[in-house]
């Protein structure tokens, strides 16, 4: 099976064999994306991308591997966590259509969801779901790309879920809000029976005691930040915002990397430095935001992944600038056959091969 992550700069391709809930990587490589072929996740040149992908698979003797999984990303993809009654799929989708509201009012979307948990509340069964709304034209283009490439589209995953599937389960949803009810006060029964006034008073008092609560927040595990560094965007995820994995996509302005008439080598070096400055600025801003939301629980560690060529240098810079230990995203237990240094670059493509 083949997993592909496409960005505005590169096409990252992995081939692997599934085993249980894990995968063994057999090959991993990248090729350049034809200029202007992909923008914010939308395909602008199906034919050009199809030729590049087929050529790359042929060069690496993978042309017979027909099943393709794509990981996609872009600000047009909408994600929302919801709790809904445990019902049939068609009913759940109707409920979610209402939940998304104005988020999808401007474009025709396809709705889907992932069930994260099933629980009971007030003797009724509920599901905690991650709802996704994907523009129909978005999916249609990826289907057209596979048809043009003469490949079978097995599945499409989002980059958010692709990475989340590879995180340690103990790091997901570590912040739990809960309410501790006050102890009920024992009320002495009145000596006189059938006294309507006293009965009403006791009912009101007992009702007030039952609703009295102490609000607390319980922290389980460590607050972490996962940052994807791409040449066109930054992906930031944390478990330190709302009790689930909070994600943010920041699209970078291409104009900020205009380097003028310098030599090719100097331009490349200058571009990498400019990217590091942009990355650092966004990471600092997000850390300030996270601190404002949960000031008593600071981020304890940061993990970087993505296609940025100077990822190791960026780890060193981030550690120095924000004084938080920063390393590469570690290879999860379920992923075999890839070096620790190569994994962060192909984490997105690898994740779409894994089961939820």
PDB file of C-alpha atoms in Angstrom, residues 14-28 162-167 329-340 342-344 346-355:
ATOM      1  CA  UNK A  14       5.847   5.895   1.408  1.00  0.00           C
ATOM      2  CA  UNK A  15       5.131   2.245   0.691  1.00  0.00           C
ATOM      3  CA  UNK A  16       4.359  -0.139   3.496  1.00  0.00           C
ATOM      4  CA  UNK A  17       2.858  -3.422   4.601  1.00  0.00           C
ATOM      5  CA  UNK A  18       0.134  -3.374   7.240  1.00  0.00           C
ATOM      6  CA  UNK A  19       0.419  -5.643  10.266  1.00  0.00           C
ATOM      7  CA  UNK A  20      -2.298  -5.496  12.914  1.00  0.00           C
ATOM      8  CA  UNK A  21      -2.639  -1.844  13.932  1.00  0.00           C
ATOM      9  CA  UNK A  22       0.873  -1.021  12.725  1.00  0.00           C
ATOM     10  CA  UNK A  23       2.848  -0.753   9.494  1.00  0.00           C
ATOM     11  CA  UNK A  24       6.296  -1.718   8.232  1.00  0.00           C
ATOM     12  CA  UNK A  25       7.741   0.892   5.879  1.00  0.00           C
ATOM     13  CA  UNK A  26       9.457  -0.560   2.820  1.00  0.00           C
ATOM     14  CA  UNK A  27      10.356   2.667   1.002  1.00  0.00           C
ATOM     15  CA  UNK A  28      10.134   6.424   1.568  1.00  0.00           C
ATOM     16  CA  UNK A 162      -2.850  11.201  10.532  1.00  0.00           C
ATOM     17  CA  UNK A 163      -0.576  12.674  13.200  1.00  0.00           C
ATOM     18  CA  UNK A 164      -2.970  12.122  16.117  1.00  0.00           C
ATOM     19  CA  UNK A 165      -3.125   8.386  15.303  1.00  0.00           C
ATOM     20  CA  UNK A 166       0.625   8.209  15.911  1.00  0.00           C
ATOM     21  CA  UNK A 167       0.680   9.976  19.279  1.00  0.00           C
ATOM     22  CA  UNK A 329       8.626  13.643  16.593  1.00  0.00           C
ATOM     23  CA  UNK A 330       9.556  10.129  17.810  1.00  0.00           C
ATOM     24  CA  UNK A 331       8.725   7.006  15.820  1.00  0.00           C
ATOM     25  CA  UNK A 332       5.632   5.342  17.377  1.00  0.00           C
ATOM     26  CA  UNK A 333       5.732   1.686  18.423  1.00  0.00           C
ATOM     27  CA  UNK A 334       3.428   0.622  15.588  1.00  0.00           C
ATOM     28  CA  UNK A 335       5.724   1.961  12.847  1.00  0.00           C
ATOM     29  CA  UNK A 336       8.734  -0.125  11.787  1.00  0.00           C
ATOM     30  CA  UNK A 337      11.355   0.011   9.046  1.00  0.00           C
ATOM     31  CA  UNK A 338      12.204   3.734   9.036  1.00  0.00           C
ATOM     32  CA  UNK A 339      15.073   5.654  10.650  1.00  0.00           C
ATOM     33  CA  UNK A 340      14.379   8.067  13.505  1.00  0.00           C
ATOM     34  CA  UNK A 342      13.668  10.163   8.383  1.00  0.00           C
ATOM     35  CA  UNK A 343      10.383   9.570  10.181  1.00  0.00           C
ATOM     36  CA  UNK A 344       9.460  13.250  10.942  1.00  0.00           C
ATOM     37  CA  UNK A 346       7.189  11.194   6.295  1.00  0.00           C
ATOM     38  CA  UNK A 347       4.984  11.133   9.416  1.00  0.00           C
ATOM     39  CA  UNK A 348       1.996  12.580   7.537  1.00  0.00           C
ATOM     40  CA  UNK A 349       2.147  10.032   4.724  1.00  0.00           C
ATOM     41  CA  UNK A 350       2.752   7.161   7.155  1.00  0.00           C
ATOM     42  CA  UNK A 351      -0.240   8.084   9.301  1.00  0.00           C
ATOM     43  CA  UNK A 352      -2.746   7.671   6.479  1.00  0.00           C
ATOM     44  CA  UNK A 353      -1.717   4.006   6.215  1.00  0.00           C
ATOM     45  CA  UNK A 354      -2.601   3.316   9.854  1.00  0.00           C
ATOM     46  CA  UNK A 355      -5.998   2.350  11.198  1.00  0.00           C
TER      47      UNK A 355
END
